[in-house]
Tab-separated table of N, CA and C in Angstrom:
chain	number	residue	atom	x	y	z
A	1027	MET	N	-53.579	-23.374	-118.095
A	1027	MET	CA	-53.277	-24.431	-117.330
A	1027	MET	C	-52.978	-25.856	-118.050
A	1028	LYS	N	-52.075	-26.578	-117.625
A	1028	LYS	CA	-51.658	-27.781	-118.375
A	1028	LYS	C	-52.747	-28.826	-118.314
A	1029	ASP	N	-52.648	-29.700	-119.503
A	1029	ASP	CA	-53.774	-30.702	-119.399
A	1029	ASP	C	-53.299	-31.901	-118.564
A	1030	LEU	N	-54.376	-32.394	-117.892
A	1030	LEU	CA	-54.060	-33.438	-116.875
A	1030	LEU	C	-53.911	-34.743	-117.608
A	1031	VAL	N	-52.983	-35.612	-117.258
A	1031	VAL	CA	-52.572	-36.867	-117.566
A	1031	VAL	C	-53.080	-37.769	-116.651
A	1032	SER	N	-53.915	-38.714	-117.079
A	1032	SER	CA	-54.385	-39.879	-116.133
A	1032	SER	C	-53.510	-41.071	-116.518
A	1033	ILE	N	-52.791	-41.686	-115.382
A	1033	ILE	CA	-51.787	-42.681	-115.646
A	1033	ILE	C	-52.555	-43.910	-114.949
A	1034	ILE	N	-52.782	-45.009	-115.776
A	1034	ILE	CA	-53.429	-46.143	-115.340
A	1034	ILE	C	-52.396	-47.112	-114.966
A	1035	MET	N	-52.489	-47.784	-113.817
A	1035	MET	CA	-51.498	-48.737	-113.285
A	1035	MET	C	-52.318	-49.974	-112.907
A	1036	PRO	N	-52.410	-51.048	-113.687
A	1036	PRO	CA	-52.903	-52.379	-112.951
A	1036	PRO	C	-51.869	-52.948	-112.079
A	1037	MET	N	-52.323	-53.630	-111.072
A	1037	MET	CA	-51.393	-54.155	-110.182
A	1037	MET	C	-51.875	-55.659	-109.649
A	1038	TYR	N	-51.069	-56.548	-109.585
A	1038	TYR	CA	-51.289	-57.792	-109.029
A	1038	TYR	C	-50.072	-58.372	-108.421
A	1039	ASN	N	-49.877	-58.655	-107.074
A	1039	ASN	CA	-48.818	-58.983	-106.410
A	1039	ASN	C	-47.473	-58.491	-107.002
A	1040	SER	N	-47.427	-57.054	-106.695
A	1040	SER	CA	-46.257	-56.435	-107.337
A	1040	SER	C	-45.476	-55.722	-106.108
A	1041	ALA	N	-45.652	-56.237	-105.012
A	1041	ALA	CA	-44.987	-55.567	-103.801
A	1041	ALA	C	-43.311	-55.451	-104.123
A	1042	ALA	N	-42.770	-56.329	-104.983
A	1042	ALA	CA	-41.338	-56.316	-105.240
A	1042	ALA	C	-40.999	-54.981	-106.208
A	1043	TYR	N	-42.116	-54.674	-106.995
A	1043	TYR	CA	-41.628	-53.542	-108.058
A	1043	TYR	C	-42.442	-52.239	-107.906
A	1044	VAL	N	-43.610	-52.423	-107.233
A	1044	VAL	CA	-44.665	-51.213	-107.393
A	1044	VAL	C	-44.011	-49.821	-106.940
A	1045	VAL	N	-43.059	-50.073	-105.868
A	1045	VAL	CA	-42.703	-48.793	-105.293
A	1045	VAL	C	-41.708	-48.137	-106.332
A	1046	GLU	N	-40.780	-48.658	-107.052
A	1046	GLU	CA	-40.147	-48.078	-108.200
A	1046	GLU	C	-40.993	-47.583	-109.336
A	1047	ALA	N	-42.033	-48.312	-109.631
A	1047	ALA	CA	-42.967	-47.857	-110.466
A	1047	ALA	C	-43.629	-46.614	-110.159
A	1048	ILE	N	-44.017	-46.426	-108.967
A	1048	ILE	CA	-44.616	-45.106	-108.573
A	1048	ILE	C	-43.542	-44.110	-108.522
A	1049	GLN	N	-42.488	-44.415	-108.044
A	1049	GLN	CA	-41.356	-43.364	-107.758
A	1049	GLN	C	-41.066	-42.900	-109.281
A	1050	SER	N	-41.243	-43.528	-110.078
A	1050	SER	CA	-40.812	-43.205	-111.689
A	1050	SER	C	-41.894	-42.237	-112.159
A	1051	VAL	N	-43.120	-42.234	-111.601
A	1051	VAL	CA	-44.111	-41.298	-111.833
A	1051	VAL	C	-43.841	-39.977	-111.124
A	1052	LEU	N	-43.564	-40.139	-109.887
A	1052	LEU	CA	-43.407	-39.104	-108.972
A	1052	LEU	C	-42.175	-38.128	-109.590
A	1053	ALA	N	-41.098	-38.919	-110.195
A	1053	ALA	CA	-40.041	-38.107	-110.815
A	1053	ALA	C	-40.295	-37.453	-112.077
A	1054	GLN	N	-41.501	-37.479	-112.593
A	1054	GLN	CA	-41.803	-36.777	-113.848
A	1054	GLN	C	-41.542	-35.493	-113.860
A	1055	THR	N	-40.948	-34.806	-114.976
A	1055	THR	CA	-40.753	-33.430	-115.086
A	1055	THR	C	-42.183	-32.625	-115.335
A	1056	TYR	N	-42.952	-33.460	-115.912
A	1056	TYR	CA	-44.460	-32.913	-116.267
A	1056	TYR	C	-45.184	-33.421	-114.914
A	1057	THR	N	-45.816	-32.498	-114.313
A	1057	THR	CA	-46.268	-32.723	-112.922
A	1057	THR	C	-48.039	-32.810	-112.771
A	1058	ASN	N	-48.642	-32.352	-113.739
A	1058	ASN	CA	-50.114	-32.294	-113.809
A	1058	ASN	C	-50.514	-33.652	-114.266
A	1059	TRP	N	-50.566	-34.547	-113.462
A	1059	TRP	CA	-51.135	-36.029	-113.617
A	1059	TRP	C	-51.757	-36.501	-112.297
A	1060	GLU	N	-52.358	-37.594	-112.655
A	1060	GLU	CA	-53.019	-38.427	-111.643
A	1060	GLU	C	-52.646	-39.851	-111.835
A	1061	LEU	N	-52.416	-40.565	-110.883
A	1061	LEU	CA	-52.006	-42.032	-110.940
A	1061	LEU	C	-53.082	-42.710	-110.318
A	1062	ILE	N	-53.826	-43.580	-111.140
A	1062	ILE	CA	-54.830	-44.484	-110.787
A	1062	ILE	C	-54.431	-45.863	-110.771
A	1063	VAL	N	-54.137	-46.379	-109.359
A	1063	VAL	CA	-53.670	-47.795	-109.435
A	1063	VAL	C	-54.813	-48.792	-109.224
A	1064	VAL	N	-54.992	-49.925	-109.754
A	1064	VAL	CA	-56.173	-50.648	-109.750
A	1064	VAL	C	-55.676	-52.188	-109.309
A	1065	ASP	N	-55.792	-52.387	-108.228
A	1065	ASP	CA	-55.289	-53.698	-107.589
A	1065	ASP	C	-56.239	-54.825	-108.067
A	1066	ASP	N	-55.729	-56.017	-108.640
A	1066	ASP	CA	-56.410	-57.040	-108.880
A	1066	ASP	C	-56.440	-58.124	-107.925
A	1067	CYS	N	-56.722	-57.697	-106.666
A	1067	CYS	CA	-57.013	-58.806	-105.656
A	1067	CYS	C	-55.636	-59.322	-105.232
A	1068	SER	N	-54.518	-58.405	-105.007
A	1068	SER	CA	-53.137	-58.805	-104.638
A	1068	SER	C	-53.463	-59.753	-103.281
A	1069	ARG	N	-52.405	-60.703	-103.193
A	1069	ARG	CA	-52.207	-61.304	-101.955
A	1069	ARG	C	-50.900	-61.132	-101.123
A	1070	ASP	N	-50.272	-60.213	-101.820
A	1070	ASP	CA	-49.050	-59.836	-101.036
A	1070	ASP	C	-49.264	-58.448	-100.395
A	1071	ASP	N	-48.281	-57.787	-99.942
A	1071	ASP	CA	-48.395	-56.298	-99.380
A	1071	ASP	C	-48.296	-55.216	-100.453
A	1072	SER	N	-48.745	-55.479	-101.689
A	1072	SER	CA	-48.700	-54.442	-102.706
A	1072	SER	C	-49.626	-53.383	-102.188
A	1073	VAL	N	-50.988	-53.581	-101.806
A	1073	VAL	CA	-51.905	-52.552	-101.485
A	1073	VAL	C	-51.309	-51.800	-100.319
A	1074	ALA	N	-50.739	-52.263	-99.336
A	1074	ALA	CA	-50.077	-51.501	-98.296
A	1074	ALA	C	-49.089	-50.545	-98.745
A	1075	ARG	N	-48.331	-51.017	-99.684
A	1075	ARG	CA	-47.273	-50.081	-100.209
A	1075	ARG	C	-47.823	-48.935	-101.107
A	1076	VAL	N	-48.941	-49.076	-101.836
A	1076	VAL	CA	-49.497	-47.866	-102.508
A	1076	VAL	C	-50.323	-47.179	-101.553
A	1077	LYS	N	-50.865	-47.659	-100.511
A	1077	LYS	CA	-51.613	-46.757	-99.577
A	1077	LYS	C	-50.566	-45.625	-98.836
A	1078	GLU	N	-49.455	-46.137	-98.839
A	1078	GLU	CA	-48.391	-45.292	-98.221
A	1078	GLU	C	-48.208	-43.948	-99.155
A	1079	PHE	N	-48.291	-44.264	-100.319
A	1079	PHE	CA	-48.131	-43.161	-101.424
A	1079	PHE	C	-49.499	-42.313	-101.485
A	1080	CYS	N	-50.336	-43.046	-101.315
A	1080	CYS	CA	-51.792	-42.254	-101.496
A	1080	CYS	C	-51.765	-41.380	-100.126
A	1081	SER	N	-51.333	-41.733	-99.091
A	1081	SER	CA	-51.461	-40.799	-97.916
A	1081	SER	C	-50.393	-39.668	-98.049
A	1082	ILE	N	-49.407	-39.742	-98.957
A	1082	ILE	CA	-48.683	-38.244	-99.042
A	1082	ILE	C	-48.639	-37.662	-100.215
A	1083	ASP	N	-49.466	-38.269	-101.335
A	1083	ASP	CA	-49.735	-37.446	-102.471
A	1083	ASP	C	-51.200	-37.624	-103.050
A	1084	SER	N	-51.746	-36.670	-102.933
A	1084	SER	CA	-53.298	-36.738	-103.383
A	1084	SER	C	-53.561	-37.083	-104.983
A	1085	ARG	N	-52.526	-36.918	-105.775
A	1085	ARG	CA	-52.650	-37.228	-107.034
A	1085	ARG	C	-52.649	-38.826	-107.382
A	1086	ILE	N	-52.434	-39.571	-106.359
A	1086	ILE	CA	-52.345	-40.988	-106.398
A	1086	ILE	C	-53.631	-41.656	-105.669
A	1087	SER	N	-54.465	-42.434	-106.450
A	1087	SER	CA	-55.509	-43.048	-105.863
A	1087	SER	C	-55.449	-44.625	-105.971
A	1088	LEU	N	-56.096	-45.437	-105.173
A	1088	LEU	CA	-56.132	-46.863	-105.325
A	1088	LEU	C	-57.580	-47.262	-105.334
A	1089	PHE	N	-57.697	-48.123	-106.381
A	1089	PHE	CA	-59.030	-48.780	-106.496
A	1089	PHE	C	-58.784	-50.417	-106.567
A	1090	LYS	N	-59.849	-51.174	-106.314
A	1090	LYS	CA	-59.626	-52.671	-106.412
A	1090	LYS	C	-60.788	-53.212	-107.219
A	1091	THR	N	-60.483	-54.275	-107.911
A	1091	THR	CA	-61.426	-55.026	-108.598
A	1091	THR	C	-62.267	-55.998	-107.490
A	1092	ASP	N	-63.362	-56.281	-107.950
A	1092	ASP	CA	-64.152	-57.065	-107.082
A	1092	ASP	C	-63.666	-58.654	-106.894
A	1093	LYS	N	-63.076	-59.087	-107.989
A	1093	LYS	CA	-62.643	-60.486	-107.905
A	1093	LYS	C	-61.356	-60.331	-108.811
A	1094	ALA	N	-60.315	-61.388	-108.501
A	1094	ALA	CA	-59.198	-61.494	-109.328
A	1094	ALA	C	-59.472	-61.855	-110.673
A	1095	SER	N	-59.084	-60.997	-111.784
A	1095	SER	CA	-59.423	-61.338	-113.134
A	1095	SER	C	-58.277	-62.206	-113.811
A	1096	GLY	N	-57.246	-62.252	-113.228
A	1096	GLY	CA	-56.024	-62.964	-114.031
A	1096	GLY	C	-55.477	-62.321	-115.082
A	1097	SER	N	-55.695	-61.105	-115.452
A	1097	SER	CA	-55.384	-60.327	-116.648
A	1097	SER	C	-55.330	-58.885	-116.334
A	1098	PRO	N	-54.383	-58.017	-116.923
A	1098	PRO	CA	-54.400	-56.640	-116.486
A	1098	PRO	C	-55.485	-55.724	-117.224
A	1099	THR	N	-56.308	-56.544	-118.078
A	1099	THR	CA	-57.302	-55.903	-118.935
A	1099	THR	C	-58.382	-55.390	-118.028
A	1100	THR	N	-58.938	-56.111	-117.036
A	1100	THR	CA	-59.904	-55.615	-116.157
A	1100	THR	C	-59.456	-54.376	-115.473
A	1101	PRO	N	-58.297	-54.416	-114.619
A	1101	PRO	CA	-57.824	-53.326	-113.993
A	1101	PRO	C	-57.650	-52.124	-114.751
A	1102	ARG	N	-57.176	-52.322	-116.000
A	1102	ARG	CA	-56.849	-51.173	-116.917
A	1102	ARG	C	-58.177	-50.401	-117.359
A	1103	ASN	N	-59.258	-51.325	-117.463
A	1103	ASN	CA	-60.420	-50.772	-117.964
A	1103	ASN	C	-61.102	-50.028	-116.863
A	1104	GLU	N	-61.028	-50.719	-115.397
A	1104	GLU	CA	-61.486	-49.929	-114.236
A	1104	GLU	C	-60.729	-48.567	-114.104
A	1105	GLY	N	-59.443	-48.458	-114.529
A	1105	GLY	CA	-58.750	-47.384	-114.342
A	1105	GLY	C	-59.232	-46.212	-115.261
A	1106	VAL	N	-59.459	-46.798	-116.559
A	1106	VAL	CA	-59.941	-45.869	-117.523
A	1106	VAL	C	-61.350	-45.162	-117.222
A	1107	LYS	N	-62.222	-46.021	-116.554
A	1107	LYS	CA	-63.592	-45.473	-115.944
A	1107	LYS	C	-63.119	-44.245	-115.084
A	1108	HIS	N	-62.212	-44.389	-114.323
A	1108	HIS	CA	-61.978	-43.550	-113.108
A	1108	HIS	C	-61.043	-42.337	-113.599
A	1109	ALA	N	-60.541	-42.393	-114.816
A	1109	ALA	CA	-59.623	-41.319	-115.356
A	1109	ALA	C	-60.324	-40.020	-115.530
A	1110	ASN	N	-59.659	-38.922	-115.106
A	1110	ASN	CA	-60.213	-37.650	-115.417
A	1110	ASN	C	-59.444	-36.686	-116.415
A	1111	GLY	N	-58.184	-37.284	-116.753
A	1111	GLY	CA	-57.321	-36.310	-117.680
A	1111	GLY	C	-57.819	-36.509	-119.056
A	1112	ARG	N	-57.231	-35.362	-119.867
A	1112	ARG	CA	-57.550	-35.481	-121.376
A	1112	ARG	C	-56.650	-36.379	-122.047
A	1113	PHE	N	-55.542	-36.694	-121.423
A	1113	PHE	CA	-54.659	-37.812	-121.892
A	1113	PHE	C	-54.609	-38.805	-120.843
A	1114	ILE	N	-54.589	-40.194	-121.526
A	1114	ILE	CA	-54.485	-41.383	-120.757
A	1114	ILE	C	-53.304	-42.086	-121.255
A	1115	ALA	N	-52.461	-42.387	-120.185
A	1115	ALA	CA	-51.288	-43.225	-120.385
A	1115	ALA	C	-51.263	-44.582	-119.330
A	1116	PHE	N	-50.295	-45.450	-119.771
A	1116	PHE	CA	-50.539	-46.598	-119.062
A	1116	PHE	C	-49.008	-47.152	-118.574
A	1117	LEU	N	-48.886	-47.607	-117.312
A	1117	LEU	CA	-47.720	-48.099	-116.733
A	1117	LEU	C	-47.881	-49.116	-115.886
A	1118	ASP	N	-47.497	-50.415	-116.256
A	1118	ASP	CA	-47.691	-51.597	-115.409
A	1118	ASP	C	-46.752	-51.381	-114.048
A	1119	SER	N	-47.311	-52.173	-113.136
A	1119	SER	CA	-46.811	-52.082	-111.794
A	1119	SER	C	-45.357	-52.529	-111.681
A	1120	ASP	N	-44.814	-53.321	-112.681
A	1120	ASP	CA	-43.547	-53.795	-112.598
A	1120	ASP	C	-42.532	-53.098	-113.605
A	1121	ASP	N	-43.131	-52.004	-114.156
A	1121	ASP	CA	-42.286	-51.140	-115.106
A	1121	ASP	C	-41.834	-49.747	-114.655
A	1122	MET	N	-41.082	-49.008	-115.263
A	1122	MET	CA	-40.573	-47.758	-114.695
A	1122	MET	C	-40.473	-46.745	-116.247
A	1123	TRP	N	-40.635	-45.659	-115.826
A	1123	TRP	CA	-40.585	-44.555	-116.871
A	1123	TRP	C	-39.354	-43.689	-116.605
A	1124	LEU	N	-38.619	-43.073	-117.742
A	1124	LEU	CA	-37.588	-42.066	-117.495
A	1124	LEU	C	-38.411	-40.724	-117.070
A	1125	PRO	N	-37.606	-40.021	-116.433
A	1125	PRO	CA	-38.424	-38.698	-115.819
A	1125	PRO	C	-38.851	-37.748	-116.891
A	1126	THR	N	-38.529	-37.743	-118.150
A	1126	THR	CA	-39.085	-36.795	-118.985
A	1126	THR	C	-40.194	-37.341	-119.822
A	1127	LYS	N	-40.521	-38.641	-119.806
A	1127	LYS	CA	-41.412	-39.367	-120.729
A	1127	LYS	C	-42.727	-38.580	-120.928
A	1128	LEU	N	-43.585	-38.027	-119.953
A	1128	LEU	CA	-44.631	-37.383	-120.244
A	1128	LEU	C	-44.431	-36.067	-120.801
A	1129	GLU	N	-43.459	-35.426	-120.506
A	1129	GLU	CA	-43.121	-33.991	-120.982
A	1129	GLU	C	-42.763	-34.206	-122.464
A	1130	GLU	N	-41.913	-35.087	-122.816
A	1130	GLU	CA	-41.614	-35.341	-124.262
A	1130	GLU	C	-42.887	-35.756	-125.156
A	1131	GLN	N	-43.515	-36.660	-124.571
A	1131	GLN	CA	-44.732	-37.042	-125.559
A	1131	GLN	C	-45.721	-36.046	-125.474
A	1132	LEU	N	-45.889	-35.242	-124.524
A	1132	LEU	CA	-46.986	-34.322	-124.690
A	1132	LEU	C	-46.553	-33.184	-125.588
A	1133	LYS	N	-45.113	-32.994	-125.694
A	1133	LYS	CA	-44.748	-31.919	-126.828
A	1133	LYS	C	-45.229	-32.355	-128.274
A	1134	VAL	N	-45.103	-33.790	-128.499
A	1134	VAL	CA	-45.594	-34.198	-129.767
A	1134	VAL	C	-46.870	-33.941	-130.119
A	1135	PHE	N	-47.971	-34.060	-129.130
A	1135	PHE	CA	-49.270	-33.677	-129.177
A	1135	PHE	C	-49.314	-32.158	-129.539
A	1136	LYS	N	-48.524	-31.386	-128.773
A	1136	LYS	CA	-48.885	-29.862	-129.015
A	1136	LYS	C	-48.199	-29.335	-130.507
A	1137	GLU	N	-47.069	-29.965	-130.778
A	1137	GLU	CA	-46.339	-29.695	-132.107
A	1137	GLU	C	-47.231	-30.093	-133.288
A	1138	ALA	N	-47.912	-31.132	-133.082
A	1138	ALA	CA	-48.739	-31.826	-134.085
A	1138	ALA	C	-50.120	-30.953	-134.491
A	1139	GLU	N	-50.299	-29.929	-133.523
A	1139	GLU	CA	-51.437	-29.102	-133.847
A	1139	GLU	C	-52.838	-29.949	-133.947
A	1140	GLY	N	-53.084	-30.769	-133.257
A	1140	GLY	CA	-54.305	-31.439	-133.208
A	1140	GLY	C	-54.529	-32.577	-134.178
A	1141	SER	N	-53.367	-33.051	-134.948
A	1141	SER	CA	-53.576	-34.018	-135.862
A	1141	SER	C	-53.071	-35.355	-135.319
A	1142	VAL	N	-52.679	-35.508	-134.066
A	1142	VAL	CA	-52.124	-36.676	-133.605
A	1142	VAL	C	-53.105	-37.130	-132.419
A	1143	ALA	N	-53.492	-38.376	-132.365
A	1143	ALA	CA	-54.282	-39.043	-131.408
A	1143	ALA	C	-53.584	-39.826	-130.354
A	1144	ILE	N	-52.548	-40.419	-130.841
A	1144	ILE	CA	-51.571	-41.460	-130.055
A	1144	ILE	C	-50.264	-41.180	-130.091
A	1145	VAL	N	-49.452	-41.156	-129.002
A	1145	VAL	CA	-48.138	-41.088	-129.022
A	1145	VAL	C	-47.424	-42.233	-128.487
A	1146	TYR	N	-46.221	-42.760	-128.938
A	1146	TYR	CA	-45.713	-44.117	-128.334
A	1146	TYR	C	-44.328	-43.845	-128.653
A	1147	SER	N	-43.485	-44.796	-128.169
A	1147	SER	CA	-42.062	-44.552	-128.321
A	1147	SER	C	-41.258	-45.977	-128.134
A	1148	ASP	N	-39.876	-45.877	-128.417
A	1148	ASP	CA	-39.161	-47.112	-127.977
A	1148	ASP	C	-39.189	-47.172	-126.580
A	1149	TYR	N	-38.668	-48.386	-126.059
A	1149	TYR	CA	-38.428	-48.574	-124.635
A	1149	TYR	C	-37.303	-49.440	-124.418
A	1150	GLU	N	-36.784	-49.503	-123.270
A	1150	GLU	CA	-35.537	-50.202	-122.888
A	1150	GLU	C	-35.940	-51.297	-121.866
A	1151	LYS	N	-35.625	-52.417	-122.218
A	1151	LYS	CA	-35.754	-53.452	-121.053
A	1151	LYS	C	-34.942	-53.156	-119.901
A	1152	ILE	N	-35.462	-53.637	-118.633
A	1152	ILE	CA	-34.515	-53.441	-117.382
A	1152	ILE	C	-34.343	-54.962	-116.820
A	1153	THR	N	-33.409	-55.000	-115.948
A	1153	THR	CA	-33.299	-56.392	-115.227
A	1153	THR	C	-34.226	-56.588	-114.201
A	1154	GLU	N	-34.496	-57.445	-113.603
A	1154	GLU	CA	-35.364	-57.840	-112.452
A	1154	GLU	C	-35.077	-56.961	-111.317
A	1155	GLY	N	-33.915	-56.554	-111.415
A	1155	GLY	CA	-33.384	-55.770	-110.203
A	1155	GLY	C	-33.371	-54.268	-110.527
A	1156	GLY	N	-34.157	-53.894	-111.797
A	1156	GLY	CA	-34.340	-52.553	-112.179
A	1156	GLY	C	-33.171	-51.813	-112.919
A	1157	GLU	N	-32.073	-52.568	-113.121
A	1157	GLU	CA	-31.186	-51.807	-113.789
A	1157	GLU	C	-31.267	-52.000	-115.476
A	1158	ARG	N	-30.784	-50.775	-115.979
A	1158	ARG	CA	-31.134	-50.663	-117.488
A	1158	ARG	C	-30.167	-51.700	-118.039
A	1159	SER	N	-30.601	-52.279	-119.078
A	1159	SER	CA	-29.846	-53.358	-119.764
A	1159	SER	C	-29.270	-53.191	-120.995
A	1160	GLY	N	-29.693	-51.892	-121.668
A	1160	GLY	CA	-29.253	-51.639	-122.982
A	1160	GLY	C	-30.084	-52.250	-124.121
A	1161	ARG	N	-30.895	-53.098	-123.719
A	1161	ARG	CA	-31.683	-53.766	-124.612
A	1161	ARG	C	-32.922	-53.023	-125.080
A	1162	VAL	N	-32.907	-52.241	-126.245
A	1162	VAL	CA	-33.955	-51.216	-126.611
A	1162	VAL	C	-34.911	-51.839	-127.614
A	1163	VAL	N	-36.081	-51.897	-127.407
A	1163	VAL	CA	-37.161	-52.328	-128.346
A	1163	VAL	C	-37.570	-51.088	-129.189
A	1164	LYS	N	-37.235	-51.135	-130.483
A	1164	LYS	CA	-37.499	-50.197	-131.329
A	1164	LYS	C	-38.940	-50.167	-131.929
A	1165	ALA	N	-39.669	-49.124	-131.889
A	1165	ALA	CA	-40.942	-48.935	-132.425
A	1165	ALA	C	-40.747	-48.247	-133.707
A	1166	PRO	N	-41.608	-48.621	-134.739
A	1166	PRO	CA	-41.733	-47.692	-135.976
A	1166	PRO	C	-41.994	-46.340	-135.848
A	1167	ALA	N	-41.690	-45.439	-136.658
A	1167	ALA	CA	-41.935	-44.085	-136.624
A	1167	ALA	C	-43.151	-43.883	-136.687
A	1168	LYS	N	-44.063	-44.584	-137.245
A	1168	LYS	CA	-45.314	-44.278	-137.795
A	1168	LYS	C	-46.050	-45.696	-137.743
A	1169	ALA	N	-47.330	-45.754	-137.232
A	1169	ALA	CA	-48.120	-47.069	-137.289
A	1169	ALA	C	-49.450	-46.565	-137.883
A	1170	THR	N	-49.895	-47.393	-138.755
A	1170	THR	CA	-51.111	-47.286	-139.535
A	1170	THR	C	-52.206	-48.447	-139.151
A	1171	TYR	N	-53.422	-48.114	-139.403
A	1171	TYR	CA	-54.334	-49.274	-139.137
A	1171	TYR	C	-54.004	-50.346	-139.756
A	1172	VAL	N	-53.606	-50.392	-140.982
A	1172	VAL	CA	-53.103	-51.657	-141.722
A	1172	VAL	C	-52.057	-52.409	-140.912
A	1173	SER	N	-50.855	-51.604	-140.528
A	1173	SER	CA	-49.726	-52.078	-139.936
A	1173	SER	C	-50.113	-52.762	-138.587
A	1174	MET	N	-51.062	-51.971	-137.892
A	1174	MET	CA	-51.593	-52.622	-136.519
A	1174	MET	C	-52.410	-53.784	-136.590
A	1175	LEU	N	-53.065	-54.097	-137.697
A	1175	LEU	CA	-53.764	-55.371	-137.774
A	1175	LEU	C	-52.702	-56.503	-137.842
A	1176	LYS	N	-51.511	-56.322	-138.305
A	1176	LYS	CA	-50.605	-57.209	-138.316
A	1176	LYS	C	-49.919	-57.663	-137.107
A	1177	GLY	N	-49.959	-56.647	-136.140
A	1177	GLY	CA	-49.366	-56.811	-134.753
A	1177	GLY	C	-49.332	-55.487	-134.163
A	1178	ASN	N	-49.186	-55.554	-132.776
A	1178	ASN	CA	-49.211	-54.329	-131.959
A	1178	ASN	C	-47.675	-53.951	-131.834
A	1179	VAL	N	-47.421	-52.850	-132.469
A	1179	VAL	CA	-45.949	-52.258	-132.303
A	1179	VAL	C	-45.823	-51.235	-131.158
A	1180	ILE	N	-47.009	-51.007	-130.381
A	1180	ILE	CA	-46.812	-50.092	-129.374
A	1180	ILE	C	-46.629	-50.752	-127.945
A	1181	GLY	N	-45.493	-50.480	-127.341
A	1181	GLY	CA	-45.254	-50.931	-126.030
A	1181	GLY	C	-46.139	-50.444	-125.062
A	1182	ASN	N	-47.046	-51.142	-124.362
A	1182	ASN	CA	-47.958	-50.585	-123.467
A	1182	ASN	C	-47.600	-49.452	-122.686
A	1183	LEU	N	-46.436	-49.648	-121.992
A	1183	LEU	CA	-45.903	-48.584	-121.026
A	1183	LEU	C	-45.561	-47.287	-121.995
A	1184	THR	N	-45.430	-47.216	-123.169
A	1184	THR	CA	-45.017	-46.138	-123.864
A	1184	THR	C	-46.282	-45.237	-124.515
A	1185	GLY	N	-47.333	-46.128	-124.368
A	1185	GLY	CA	-48.459	-45.487	-125.120
A	1185	GLY	C	-49.388	-44.171	-124.324
A	1186	ILE	N	-49.652	-43.257	-125.008
A	1186	ILE	CA	-50.419	-42.103	-124.492
A	1186	ILE	C	-51.306	-41.798	-125.474
A	1187	TYR	N	-52.701	-41.480	-125.210
A	1187	TYR	CA	-53.730	-41.099	-126.140
A	1187	TYR	C	-54.529	-39.978	-125.702
A	1188	ASP	N	-55.115	-39.145	-126.697
A	1188	ASP	CA	-55.750	-37.948	-126.293
A	1188	ASP	C	-57.298	-38.322	-126.496
A	1189	THR	N	-57.921	-38.260	-125.140
A	1189	THR	CA	-59.426	-38.670	-125.190
A	1189	THR	C	-60.187	-37.570	-125.990
A	1190	ALA	N	-59.793	-36.286	-126.096
A	1190	ALA	CA	-60.392	-35.216	-126.910
A	1190	ALA	C	-60.581	-35.905	-128.436
A	1191	LYS	N	-59.631	-36.519	-128.790
A	1191	LYS	CA	-59.643	-36.996	-130.266
A	1191	LYS	C	-60.446	-38.448	-130.348
A	1192	VAL	N	-60.221	-39.310	-129.388
A	1192	VAL	CA	-60.683	-40.699	-129.535
A	1192	VAL	C	-61.685	-41.172	-128.422
A	1193	GLY	N	-61.820	-40.342	-127.415
A	1193	GLY	CA	-62.795	-40.754	-126.340
A	1193	GLY	C	-61.979	-41.728	-125.372
A	1194	LYS	N	-62.713	-42.272	-124.352
A	1194	LYS	CA	-61.880	-43.058	-123.595
A	1194	LYS	C	-62.084	-44.646	-124.331
A	1195	VAL	N	-60.752	-45.236	-124.500
A	1195	VAL	CA	-60.715	-46.491	-125.066
A	1195	VAL	C	-60.583	-47.631	-124.113
A	1196	PHE	N	-61.394	-48.552	-124.178
A	1196	PHE	CA	-61.320	-49.504	-123.348
A	1196	PHE	C	-60.688	-50.964	-124.084
A	1197	PHE	N	-59.921	-51.719	-123.212
A	1197	PHE	CA	-59.348	-53.048	-123.641
A	1197	PHE	C	-60.449	-54.068	-123.869
A	1198	GLN	N	-60.191	-54.794	-124.963
A	1198	GLN	CA	-61.123	-55.776	-125.280
A	1198	GLN	C	-60.733	-57.027	-124.365
A	1199	ARG	N	-61.884	-57.604	-123.861
A	1199	ARG	CA	-61.322	-58.838	-122.859
A	1199	ARG	C	-61.450	-60.042	-123.566
């Protein structure tokens, strides 16, 4: 059986974008995933839009924070608490993935035969209307502890990690 990937999606007033973000998860060629959306007390109809998806796909669940935190950290950590997958990935509610994102990244873990704990990639910026812009943010081929002390080179929407190697990792508040 394929390993489960837990996708954590923090959300706050994302009605304009969350449908496309969820659709990009539904379009993944790797299908053994769960999508954990954590709402940070949105005041628009973001929650209603996510509930529609929850009603048609049991892999999608919705949680809410007790109070608005004003930061994606609290909802991400709440999502990590609920994650059941061996692998944990992050996708903000205003971002989108290309269809082979999970499949390609999971290949790297398999090909590395247990020596890789985190995989990340380049990403392309999109317009507010969701159009590809051609502006690619290049990530270095390798990141070390020392290089990460100088700045985070991992675009949040590209990162995926193996909990079998590092456990569940929580964001610092």
